[in-house]
Amino acid sequence: MKTLRQPTLDTFGLGTVHEIFSRGQMPADTKDLVNQVFGESGQRGALVISGANGIVGAGKTMQLGSRLLPYGVPVVALDFPGAPDGIGAQYQGLRSSFGQERADEIMANVVKLSYDGKNLPRELNGMRPRFLLEAIPEILDIKKAHYEIFRKAFPEIEIRSVTSGFPSSQLGVGIAHPAFPHQINKIWEIVEKKASPATQLFWALGMIPLPVSDHWSFVLDVLFCGLTLAGIRYHEASNMPFWKIDKYVRKLMGPNPFRAHDAIGAKGANFLTWSCLHHLSKHYGPLFTPAAKLDVRSVSGQNWYPLNHFRPVVDWSMEDGDDELFQSWVVGPVVQMTSLMLHEKRSHFSHINAIGELCAQFRPGVLAFIRKMGADAAIKTVESYQGLHPEAADCWYPDVFGLIDDPQWQQLYVNAEHDGKVGVITIGREAYNGDVDAELNRAIDWLKAEKIEQVIITGDFHLATQMVGADTSEFFPALEDADKGLEISSSWSQTARRLNDEFKVSVGFINGKRCLGGMLELLMHCHYVVCTEDGSLGMPEVTLPVVPGMEGCHWPFRKARSEDWPKLVDLLLTGQPVNAIKAVGWLIDYAGSIDESLQTVWKVAVEGEQGPITKRKVIAQPLKGIPTGIGIPDSGNPAIEAARKAIMGCIQESCGSPLSDALAVQAKHSAGFMNSRFCREGVVGAECAKIMNV
């Protein structure tokens, strides 16, 4: 087996994606792992969550409780008698997600118990606790005493802490640090000596465990707390209000660090950020020393956005030259902190990047951001920051940026593997963007250089649990410049065509719950497309509104029977998704259970046209008789109606052209509509204005 870089599944003992297909089954069985962690059926021990009424504990009680219910694992919610009912506050969210009947079942499986902090309730003995998830306050001595109580009562219990900052070596237990918002975010930073069944169970239950090294504050809080500190220091240097700093940070990097603290709850979030930075500073020096304003707010719990602040009346804009100063104060320390994490090898490069994106809202992840800057510019920015804040000159490792051309940094989102005959390309980002496009081309180039002619392309079974389409922030420049839109649509479509043109056999596999828009267009360029039977497929561009730009307006028509063309028109003009089973034969080629689908993909990849699926040919000649969409009810929305008209025009002209011309025709239509008033006033335009207009 050869891999372009280490698969992220391998970091917690689940091997490669290639092995999933060649074996024809998933690398971990949920029921077997439940047995290992909680005991055999009929003798299941309980999951105990301590501090269960807090924001973290309550969220994880719901998230884990809903997933473990089918396996008969009881959940114990443990907290002090006077703690506010954080679990009850989660009920409406459960109803919205699962319906009342299912929500009631989940809540009925949660047993609430109180204790005094020193003695465990007697009722706990009968529930045979097997796993403790500790979510009590961030005070080291209290945590250690808490573990001692449980170990004395239940010597074999497995313990994980949700701590934001204390390393495992200090706590004496493993770490499972969840990202906010706790009831829906699936990311967990995991610290343990070796991959455990508990971590693999998290993955099997649909979570995203990311192993990290045992260093203070792991990865997420170095980035999140570090960016907050950088914003505070810029405030001290410029007197710019925090809400305005947030807007500039969002435009440049993605997050709103101060608004995030208020949204989480400033009283708790301010203390956690201060605590992480305080302990980091003790080990790494002034780069992390909390600013005076954070010292005060860690105690007061004051919001960063005053309830009646003067944002609508008082603005604060940068003057000439201020942009560079802002980058030095804000980007400089974040890059320097990243150099520390890379020097210490805190995690797989893709993990570090994904944690920034999926948890801290970086756009893109911090390593992709630095990669785009380039090593020289990144180093220069840190040096500029250190000129402004010379105390922070220690703890700086510029040599790590010498790795920027290595595959582990160049392939943050897309990996490739092969066994000498069949290659597998995996995409570890849910939304397609320019970084994914460039990495996909490099992965294809690598497989071609390795003489691989049969390829499977799929999600990575880890970081991307669905494929939601194109990253619409990529379209922002095209709203004002049609040439930018033409460049995106043309280049991305050319990449997609490589899957059809450059391999003897290509199989697209959809293993997540959704595959939409540009991601679906990409996979439809494969010779065969397979999906799990519960997958949802759609082309929601009309609702944004944009015109599909990766050949969705003609490529699927060229592979479908003429009697199925109305289904494709309806898919494109309504934006309504279709279940995978109903899409077989005109949109995809096969849908089945996960094991059936994996085995089918492998047989097709190995056997090609001799395999179990008949290949649908791409018709290169112009198509005649494409329906016009008459009969679809008027939406009553002028923007959607304009998009329908534009999409229909693109369908007619691109389908009416030979395949050799259709790419350019569709790219022109897509770019033209992105430059229109309707797109600028739609979802994409509104998001652009929110982010870019400060």
XYZ file of C-alpha atoms in Angstrom:
694
model
C 0.000 0.000 0.000
C 1.305 3.453 -0.907
C -0.233 6.677 0.367
C 0.352 10.281 -0.614
C 0.295 11.120 3.107
C -0.917 9.330 6.243
C -4.702 8.759 6.174
C -6.343 10.454 9.146
C -8.279 7.277 10.032
C -4.933 5.642 10.692
C -4.251 8.073 13.554
C -6.725 6.183 15.754
C -6.125 2.683 14.517
C -8.599 2.282 11.653
C -6.156 1.961 8.773
C -6.693 3.284 5.245
C -9.771 4.023 3.172
C -8.396 1.702 0.499
C -8.660 -1.175 3.005
C -12.318 -0.325 3.652
C -13.100 -0.947 -0.024
C -10.837 -3.955 -0.516
C -12.350 -5.653 2.579
C -15.869 -4.590 1.644
C -16.771 -3.506 5.161
C -16.254 -0.682 7.626
C -13.180 -0.902 9.878
C -15.130 -0.874 13.150
C -18.408 -2.462 14.226
C -20.530 -0.276 16.503
C -22.178 -3.118 18.405
C -18.858 -4.843 19.062
C -17.316 -1.597 20.329
C -20.323 -0.933 22.578
C -19.769 -4.397 24.034
C -16.099 -3.619 24.655
C -16.753 -0.263 26.314
C -20.052 -0.869 28.169
C -20.342 -4.655 28.448
C -22.418 -7.303 26.709
C -26.103 -6.883 25.932
C -28.216 -7.445 29.034
C -25.279 -6.484 31.239
C -24.567 -3.020 29.896
C -22.906 -0.645 32.299
C -23.746 3.055 32.348
C -22.223 6.119 30.803
C -21.831 8.687 33.592
C -21.509 12.371 32.768
C -20.494 14.470 35.756
C -21.220 18.163 35.714
C -24.121 17.141 33.507
C -26.160 20.299 34.002
C -23.390 22.556 32.724
C -23.303 23.711 29.112
C -20.778 21.035 28.097
C -22.197 18.214 30.189
C -25.803 18.793 29.115
C -24.889 19.008 25.439
C -22.901 15.799 25.540
C -25.588 14.022 27.570
C -27.981 14.647 24.682
C -25.501 13.937 21.899
C -24.175 10.680 23.343
C -27.491 9.650 24.863
C -29.285 9.841 21.518
C -26.618 7.700 19.846
C -26.309 5.084 22.587
C -30.049 4.607 23.131
C -30.413 1.894 20.430
C -27.719 -0.144 22.187
C -29.332 -0.112 25.616
C -26.645 1.932 27.346
C -28.110 3.832 30.316
C -26.921 7.408 30.815
C -26.398 8.875 34.279
C -26.388 12.670 34.587
C -24.554 13.568 37.791
C -24.392 17.051 39.318
C -24.839 19.061 42.521
C -28.384 19.326 43.939
C -28.695 23.063 43.331
C -27.326 23.101 39.773
C -29.668 24.697 37.184
C -31.473 22.152 34.995
C -29.234 22.309 31.943
C -30.486 18.939 30.708
C -34.122 19.991 30.706
C -33.158 23.005 28.619
C -32.003 20.615 25.877
C -35.425 19.023 25.428
C -36.782 21.401 22.788
C -33.660 20.877 20.716
C -34.190 17.129 20.909
C -37.801 17.516 19.785
C -36.732 19.606 16.815
C -34.134 17.047 15.769
C -35.899 13.761 16.518
C -39.588 14.460 17.087
C -41.388 14.248 20.420
C -41.616 10.453 20.668
C -37.922 9.894 20.087
C -36.977 12.870 22.278
C -39.040 11.391 25.118
C -37.255 8.039 24.733
C -33.853 9.721 24.915
C -34.803 11.722 27.999
C -36.326 8.649 29.665
C -32.983 6.857 29.316
C -31.186 9.626 31.238
C -31.128 9.072 34.993
C -30.449 12.285 36.942
C -28.556 11.848 40.197
C -27.218 14.377 42.684
C -24.147 14.159 44.902
C -22.293 16.348 47.394
C -18.918 16.292 45.634
C -17.435 13.858 48.137
C -19.694 10.820 48.148
C -21.255 9.109 45.155
C -24.987 8.315 45.327
C -25.801 4.744 46.354
C -28.059 4.332 43.316
C -24.998 4.473 41.078
C -23.818 1.037 42.237
C -26.755 -0.726 40.602
C -26.039 0.937 37.245
C -22.509 -0.522 36.949
C -20.752 2.576 35.578
C -18.263 1.687 32.832
C -17.343 5.088 31.396
C -17.094 8.512 33.063
C -17.084 11.707 31.009
C -16.034 14.431 33.424
C -17.295 17.960 32.740
C -16.787 19.676 36.097
C -15.090 23.117 36.537
C -11.521 23.692 35.377
C -9.856 23.414 38.780
C -7.128 20.788 38.826
C -7.368 19.679 42.463
C -11.139 19.275 42.271
C -10.849 17.190 39.105
C -8.230 14.888 40.612
C -10.302 14.348 43.748
C -13.304 13.580 41.556
C -11.440 10.824 39.714
C -10.252 9.347 42.986
C -13.822 9.018 44.241
C -14.854 7.140 41.100
C -11.798 4.902 40.964
C -12.253 3.901 44.584
C -15.872 2.921 43.955
C -15.410 1.493 40.439
C -11.750 0.442 39.909
C -12.242 -0.624 36.265
C -14.055 2.505 35.083
C -12.752 4.287 31.976
C -12.423 8.061 32.485
C -12.155 10.933 30.011
C -12.068 14.645 30.817
C -13.618 17.328 28.632
C -10.992 19.810 29.872
C -10.055 22.666 27.568
C -6.494 22.991 28.790
C -5.092 20.555 31.339
C -2.971 17.834 29.743
C -3.509 14.177 30.543
C -0.185 14.050 32.357
C -1.529 16.557 34.893
C -4.979 14.985 35.261
C -4.030 11.328 35.222
C -6.886 10.488 32.804
C -7.422 10.591 29.062
C -8.878 13.630 27.303
C -11.993 13.901 25.145
C -12.323 17.648 24.604
C -15.466 18.514 22.613
C -15.882 21.558 20.421
C -18.657 24.122 20.857
C -21.651 24.021 20.272
C -21.605 20.891 22.352
C -24.983 19.436 21.427
C -24.290 19.401 17.666
C -20.537 19.699 16.994
C -19.059 16.241 16.452
C -15.392 17.127 16.926
C -13.478 15.718 19.902
C -9.788 16.331 20.598
C -8.554 12.995 21.949
C -5.510 12.441 24.155
C -4.677 8.835 25.040
C -1.589 6.629 25.028
C -2.889 4.414 22.234
C -6.039 4.196 20.162
C -8.801 2.903 22.418
C -12.119 1.155 21.723
C -13.816 4.215 23.258
C -12.353 6.530 20.615
C -13.191 4.100 17.848
C -16.721 3.885 19.249
C -17.046 7.665 19.045
C -16.177 7.367 15.346
C -18.567 4.455 14.790
C -21.374 6.516 16.378
C -20.825 9.284 13.819
C -18.477 11.493 15.820
C -15.161 12.927 14.605
C -12.366 12.065 17.062
C -9.079 13.851 16.346
C -6.051 12.507 18.251
C -3.770 15.267 19.561
C -0.593 15.202 21.645
C -0.516 15.715 25.401
C 0.372 19.408 25.516
C -1.330 22.276 27.320
C -4.571 23.411 25.637
C -4.158 20.901 22.760
C -4.961 22.575 19.380
C -8.401 24.194 19.423
C -7.828 26.419 22.416
C -4.380 27.479 21.313
C -6.025 28.781 18.134
C -9.258 30.116 19.650
C -7.787 31.619 22.821
C -4.709 32.787 20.948
C -6.780 34.634 18.357
C -8.866 36.239 21.116
C -5.696 37.407 22.850
C -4.390 38.806 19.554
C -7.612 40.783 19.124
C -7.348 42.179 22.659
C -3.758 43.245 22.089
C -4.757 45.022 18.871
C -7.528 46.771 20.821
C -4.960 47.952 23.362
C -2.719 49.253 20.571
C -5.447 50.953 18.501
C -8.441 51.480 20.825
C -10.648 49.952 18.110
C -13.868 48.557 19.679
C -14.093 44.793 20.040
C -17.102 44.472 17.718
C -15.186 46.220 14.938
C -12.112 44.060 15.494
C -14.410 41.064 15.119
C -15.547 42.295 11.701
C -11.987 42.713 10.447
C -10.947 39.339 11.869
C -13.943 37.693 10.193
C -13.083 39.271 6.861
C -9.445 38.229 7.083
C -9.618 34.807 8.772
C -13.233 33.798 9.456
C -13.930 33.772 13.231
C -15.658 36.313 15.473
C -13.688 35.588 18.670
C -15.373 38.172 20.923
C -18.899 37.461 19.704
C -18.203 33.760 20.209
C -17.367 34.344 23.867
C -20.655 36.165 24.385
C -22.596 33.466 22.516
C -21.076 30.690 24.624
C -21.628 32.722 27.789
C -19.019 35.317 28.668
C -18.885 34.375 32.346
C -17.653 30.872 31.653
C -15.917 31.467 28.321
C -13.834 34.386 29.570
C -12.537 32.293 32.469
C -11.752 29.302 30.239
C -9.842 31.482 27.772
C -7.964 33.162 30.604
C -7.201 29.779 32.214
C -5.830 28.288 28.981
C -3.661 31.327 28.274
C -2.510 31.556 31.897
C -1.257 27.975 31.922
C 0.227 28.271 28.432
C 2.151 31.377 29.522
C 3.609 29.470 32.469
C 5.105 26.964 30.036
C 5.773 29.013 26.904
C 6.171 32.603 28.022
C 4.765 36.056 27.125
C 3.366 35.008 23.744
C 0.413 33.641 25.739
C 0.319 35.955 28.768
C -3.296 37.113 29.248
C -3.861 40.818 28.577
C -5.010 43.025 31.461
C -8.546 43.350 30.058
C -8.875 39.580 29.982
C -7.631 39.331 33.581
C -10.506 41.613 34.622
C -13.194 39.954 32.505
C -12.204 36.457 33.591
C -13.517 37.446 37.011
C -16.336 39.836 36.082
C -17.739 37.751 33.211
C -18.488 40.984 31.327
C -19.634 40.646 27.718
C -17.339 41.876 24.964
C -20.331 43.320 23.109
C -22.149 45.645 25.570
C -25.898 45.104 25.433
C -26.555 48.658 24.239
C -23.329 49.458 22.428
C -23.148 52.235 19.820
C -22.343 50.051 16.820
C -25.224 51.429 14.661
C -24.083 55.012 15.282
C -20.332 54.978 15.818
C -18.111 53.353 13.193
C -14.373 52.879 13.187
C -12.576 52.375 9.907
C -8.944 51.711 9.186
C -6.803 54.328 7.526
C -4.077 53.822 4.908
C -1.431 51.461 6.221
C -3.582 50.119 9.053
C -4.250 46.826 7.252
C -0.602 45.804 7.539
C -0.500 46.798 11.209
C -3.674 44.793 11.875
C -2.187 41.721 10.175
C 0.959 42.038 12.276
C -0.982 42.219 15.561
C -3.559 39.532 14.704
C -2.084 37.146 12.133
C 1.468 37.328 13.508
C 0.809 35.691 16.899
C -1.517 33.084 15.385
C 1.195 32.046 12.916
C 3.755 31.987 15.730
C 1.495 29.817 17.899
C 0.974 27.496 14.935
C 4.740 27.154 14.567
C 4.843 25.939 18.187
C 2.156 23.322 17.542
C 3.962 22.072 14.436
C 7.291 22.009 16.279
C 5.721 19.904 19.041
C 3.907 17.693 16.501
C 0.627 18.237 18.286
C -1.443 16.479 15.657
C -1.727 15.353 12.043
C -1.511 18.409 9.778
C -5.021 17.770 8.449
C -6.316 17.596 12.034
C -4.762 20.923 13.000
C -6.239 22.496 9.889
C -9.674 20.912 10.379
C -9.888 21.880 14.053
C -9.447 25.518 13.049
C -12.122 25.229 10.355
C -14.730 23.031 11.985
C -14.416 24.321 15.548
C -12.994 27.858 15.478
C -14.548 28.924 12.129
C -11.290 29.720 10.349
C -11.875 30.212 6.627
C -9.869 28.283 5.507
C -8.043 26.315 8.221
C -4.923 27.851 9.733
C -2.463 25.711 7.778
C -4.262 26.358 4.498
C -4.235 30.067 5.407
C -0.471 30.011 6.039
C 0.125 27.915 2.914
C -1.587 30.579 0.835
C 0.528 33.285 2.498
C 3.704 31.395 1.712
C 6.540 30.616 4.112
C 8.440 33.864 3.562
C 5.385 36.076 4.116
C 4.364 34.073 7.198
C 7.802 34.493 8.757
C 7.871 38.192 7.880
C 4.458 38.705 9.537
C 5.634 37.064 12.764
C 8.802 39.137 12.781
C 6.700 42.268 12.326
C 4.536 41.222 15.284
C 7.579 40.601 17.433
C 8.778 44.100 16.596
C 5.523 45.403 18.085
C 5.540 42.960 21.003
C 9.196 42.037 21.595
C 8.400 40.117 24.794
C 6.847 37.421 22.600
C 10.028 36.750 20.623
C 10.634 33.437 22.400
C 8.749 30.281 21.485
C 9.168 30.861 17.748
C 10.022 28.045 15.305
C 10.296 29.413 11.751
C 12.066 26.257 10.535
C 8.729 24.391 10.500
C 7.691 26.404 7.453
C 10.452 24.685 5.514
C 8.015 21.730 5.320
C 5.445 23.756 3.391
C 6.096 21.846 0.141
C 5.764 18.408 1.753
C 2.650 16.288 1.028
C 1.434 16.484 4.635
C 1.078 20.280 4.212
C 0.192 20.316 0.525
C -2.552 17.671 0.918
C -4.559 18.963 3.876
C -7.914 18.017 2.347
C -7.275 15.417 -0.368
C -5.334 12.186 -0.014
C -4.563 9.339 -2.388
C -3.741 5.670 -1.802
C -3.116 2.694 -4.062
C -2.116 -0.971 -4.038
C -0.389 -0.922 -7.424
C -3.638 -1.418 -9.328
C -6.590 0.395 -7.738
C -6.240 3.910 -6.396
C -8.469 5.704 -3.897
C -8.813 9.489 -3.703
C -10.409 10.830 -0.531
C -11.778 14.321 0.055
C -11.718 15.461 3.691
C -13.596 18.738 3.303
C -17.366 18.993 3.060
C -17.369 22.017 0.730
C -15.399 22.207 -2.511
C -13.087 25.199 -2.837
C -9.934 26.273 -4.638
C -7.713 24.438 -2.150
C -9.606 21.183 -2.672
C -9.462 21.683 -6.438
C -5.680 22.180 -6.415
C -5.131 19.232 -4.071
C -7.390 16.981 -6.144
C -5.325 17.762 -9.231
C -2.132 16.924 -7.350
C -3.647 13.641 -6.141
C -4.644 12.718 -9.702
C -1.160 13.635 -10.943
C 0.398 11.407 -8.274
C -1.771 8.407 -9.186
C -1.067 8.913 -12.875
C 2.673 9.039 -12.156
C 2.230 5.775 -10.235
C 0.616 4.223 -13.363
C -2.787 3.786 -11.704
C -5.662 3.489 -14.198
C -8.512 2.418 -11.900
C -9.643 4.869 -9.231
C -12.294 5.335 -6.554
C -13.086 8.875 -5.362
C -15.007 9.419 -2.142
C -15.242 11.281 1.136
C -12.553 10.409 3.656
C -14.861 8.524 6.113
C -13.608 10.842 8.854
C -13.362 14.626 8.547
C -16.142 14.944 5.956
C -19.379 13.260 7.017
C -21.258 14.769 4.065
C -20.533 16.642 0.835
C -22.506 19.874 0.801
C -21.378 21.398 -2.501
C -19.223 24.384 -3.308
C -17.854 26.764 -0.691
C -19.856 29.838 -1.692
C -17.241 32.211 -0.267
C -15.222 31.286 -3.355
C -17.847 33.114 -5.420
C -17.440 36.489 -3.699
C -14.988 37.938 -6.277
C -17.260 36.748 -9.108
C -20.145 38.888 -7.837
C -18.324 41.952 -9.195
C -16.073 40.412 -11.839
C -17.553 37.903 -14.303
C -14.058 36.833 -15.382
C -13.449 35.510 -11.859
C -16.579 33.389 -12.094
C -15.550 32.148 -15.530
C -12.152 31.133 -14.145
C -13.702 29.156 -11.264
C -16.337 27.383 -13.349
C -13.898 26.521 -16.139
C -11.034 25.300 -13.966
C -13.180 23.274 -11.569
C -14.998 21.629 -14.491
C -11.677 20.766 -16.130
C -10.624 19.049 -12.920
C -13.868 17.078 -12.820
C -13.411 15.955 -16.419
C -10.095 14.375 -15.504
C -12.053 11.707 -13.612
C -13.792 10.773 -16.845
C -10.943 11.281 -19.294
C -7.747 10.136 -17.574
C -8.645 6.800 -15.975
C -9.640 3.476 -17.454
C -12.178 3.070 -14.629
C -13.389 5.713 -12.176
C -15.997 5.094 -9.463
C -17.508 7.830 -7.319
C -18.789 6.695 -3.935
C -21.139 8.753 -1.756
C -20.928 7.484 1.816
C -22.228 10.495 3.748
C -25.804 11.499 4.457
C -25.828 14.168 1.720
C -24.087 14.942 -1.554
C -25.131 18.237 -3.068
C -24.290 20.765 -5.751
C -20.681 20.967 -6.863
C -19.657 17.796 -5.015
C -22.373 15.830 -6.800
C -21.354 17.398 -10.112
C -17.759 16.325 -9.430
C -18.638 12.693 -8.686
C -21.031 12.472 -11.647
C -17.979 12.797 -13.896
C -16.883 9.322 -12.754
C -17.755 6.418 -15.040
C -19.862 4.940 -12.231
C -21.506 6.509 -9.176
C -22.524 4.443 -6.122
C -24.336 5.712 -3.021
C -25.548 4.245 0.238
C -29.291 3.691 0.172
C -30.127 6.377 2.719
C -28.103 9.088 0.953
C -29.754 12.320 -0.191
C -28.709 13.859 -3.525
C -29.534 17.325 -4.757
C -28.707 20.415 -6.777
C -29.785 23.323 -4.542
C -28.098 26.083 -6.569
C -31.423 27.611 -7.611
C -32.146 28.513 -3.974
C -28.936 30.566 -3.545
C -29.387 31.560 -6.432
C -26.540 30.548 -8.746
C -26.268 28.553 -11.967
C -24.445 25.207 -11.532
C -20.873 25.669 -12.674
C -19.351 22.163 -12.805
C -21.339 20.900 -15.798
C -24.440 19.916 -13.866
C -26.609 21.504 -16.560
C -25.529 19.086 -19.277
C -23.317 16.226 -18.035
C -26.048 14.185 -16.277
C -28.345 14.652 -19.301
C -25.680 13.120 -21.547
C -25.624 9.979 -19.359
C -29.394 9.615 -18.810
C -32.135 8.222 -21.025
C -34.289 10.879 -22.672
C -37.349 9.705 -20.702
C -35.450 10.591 -17.496
C -34.569 14.125 -18.592
C -37.662 15.636 -16.894
C -36.375 14.309 -13.548
C -33.082 16.121 -14.065
C -34.858 19.330 -15.047
C -36.999 19.089 -11.914
C -33.884 18.443 -9.773
C -32.198 21.559 -11.142
C -35.178 23.922 -11.188
C -36.703 23.061 -7.805
C -33.590 22.406 -5.742
C -35.409 19.535 -4.020
C -33.187 16.542 -3.125
C -33.887 12.956 -4.119
C -33.252 9.747 -2.181
C -30.451 7.598 -3.588
C -32.693 4.600 -4.246
C -34.984 6.742 -6.417
C -32.008 8.224 -8.270
C -30.630 4.914 -9.584
C -30.486 4.719 -13.364
C -30.697 8.422 -14.183
C -28.479 10.213 -11.652
C -26.412 7.418 -10.074
C -25.781 3.782 -10.930
C -26.267 1.835 -7.702
C -27.592 2.257 -4.145
C -27.498 -0.301 -1.361
C -26.498 -0.947 2.233
C -23.075 0.225 3.316
C -21.497 -3.227 2.950
C -23.247 -3.914 -0.362
C -22.155 -0.529 -1.680
C -18.535 -0.955 -0.602
C -18.348 -4.384 -2.204
C -19.969 -3.110 -5.391
C -17.558 -0.200 -5.641
C -14.585 -2.526 -5.295
C -15.855 -5.011 -7.895
C -16.491 -2.221 -10.380
C -13.100 -0.628 -9.719
C -11.331 -3.966 -10.272
C -13.468 -5.358 -13.110
C -14.643 -2.232 -14.924
C -17.179 -2.968 -17.657
C -17.043 -6.665 -16.749
C -18.318 -5.774 -13.272
C -21.831 -5.768 -11.806
C -22.926 -2.338 -13.130
C -23.619 -1.369 -16.714
C -21.678 1.724 -17.677
C -23.775 4.665 -18.846
C -21.982 6.309 -21.766
C -21.545 10.063 -22.108
C -23.155 11.256 -25.336
C -20.794 13.675 -27.034
C -23.209 14.894 -29.701
C -25.701 17.733 -29.115
C -28.888 16.577 -27.390
C -32.310 17.330 -28.812
C -35.683 17.473 -27.081
C -34.588 18.635 -23.639
C -37.786 19.602 -21.728
C -38.216 23.246 -20.760
C -39.478 22.737 -17.214
C -43.043 23.743 -17.962
C -45.341 22.560 -15.174
C -43.131 23.520 -12.231
C -45.224 25.895 -10.066
C -44.134 29.512 -9.776
C -42.160 29.991 -6.561
C -43.368 33.548 -5.992
C -39.738 34.561 -5.469
C -38.337 36.785 -8.264
C -34.751 35.703 -7.573
C -35.615 32.008 -7.797
C -37.617 32.583 -10.965
C -34.678 34.476 -12.484
C -32.357 31.623 -11.520
C -34.738 29.068 -13.039
C -34.756 30.987 -16.289
C -30.956 31.248 -16.262
C -30.523 27.551 -15.418
C -32.967 26.556 -18.135
C -31.075 28.691 -20.633
C -27.838 27.010 -19.566
C -29.400 23.538 -19.884
C -30.699 24.235 -23.373
C -27.512 25.789 -24.749
C -24.982 23.452 -23.110
C -26.987 20.311 -23.920
C -27.470 21.654 -27.444
C -23.707 21.953 -27.909
C -21.211 19.167 -28.602
C -19.387 17.922 -25.517
C -16.204 19.624 -26.691
C -17.901 23.044 -26.440
C -20.307 22.463 -23.542
C -17.829 23.187 -20.748
C -17.150 26.686 -22.035
C -20.854 27.299 -22.675
C -21.867 26.337 -19.142
C -18.986 28.283 -17.575
C -20.145 31.403 -19.416
C -23.716 31.009 -18.147
C -22.609 30.333 -14.575
C -20.244 33.322 -14.492
C -22.792 35.617 -16.087
C -25.447 34.886 -13.488
C -23.028 35.259 -10.568
C -22.404 38.772 -11.856
C -26.130 39.538 -11.925
C -28.247 41.600 -9.538
C -30.226 38.543 -8.464
C -27.112 36.685 -7.272
C -25.735 39.779 -5.525
C -29.043 40.200 -3.694
C -29.367 36.489 -2.831
C -27.810 34.251 -0.202
C -24.306 34.442 -1.665
C -24.438 38.210 -2.034
C -25.813 38.683 1.485
C -23.072 36.521 2.956
C -20.454 38.408 0.975
C -21.748 41.748 2.252
C -21.816 40.463 5.825
C -18.228 39.233 5.696
C -16.462 41.600 3.337
C -18.126 44.958 3.995
C -16.636 46.245 7.243
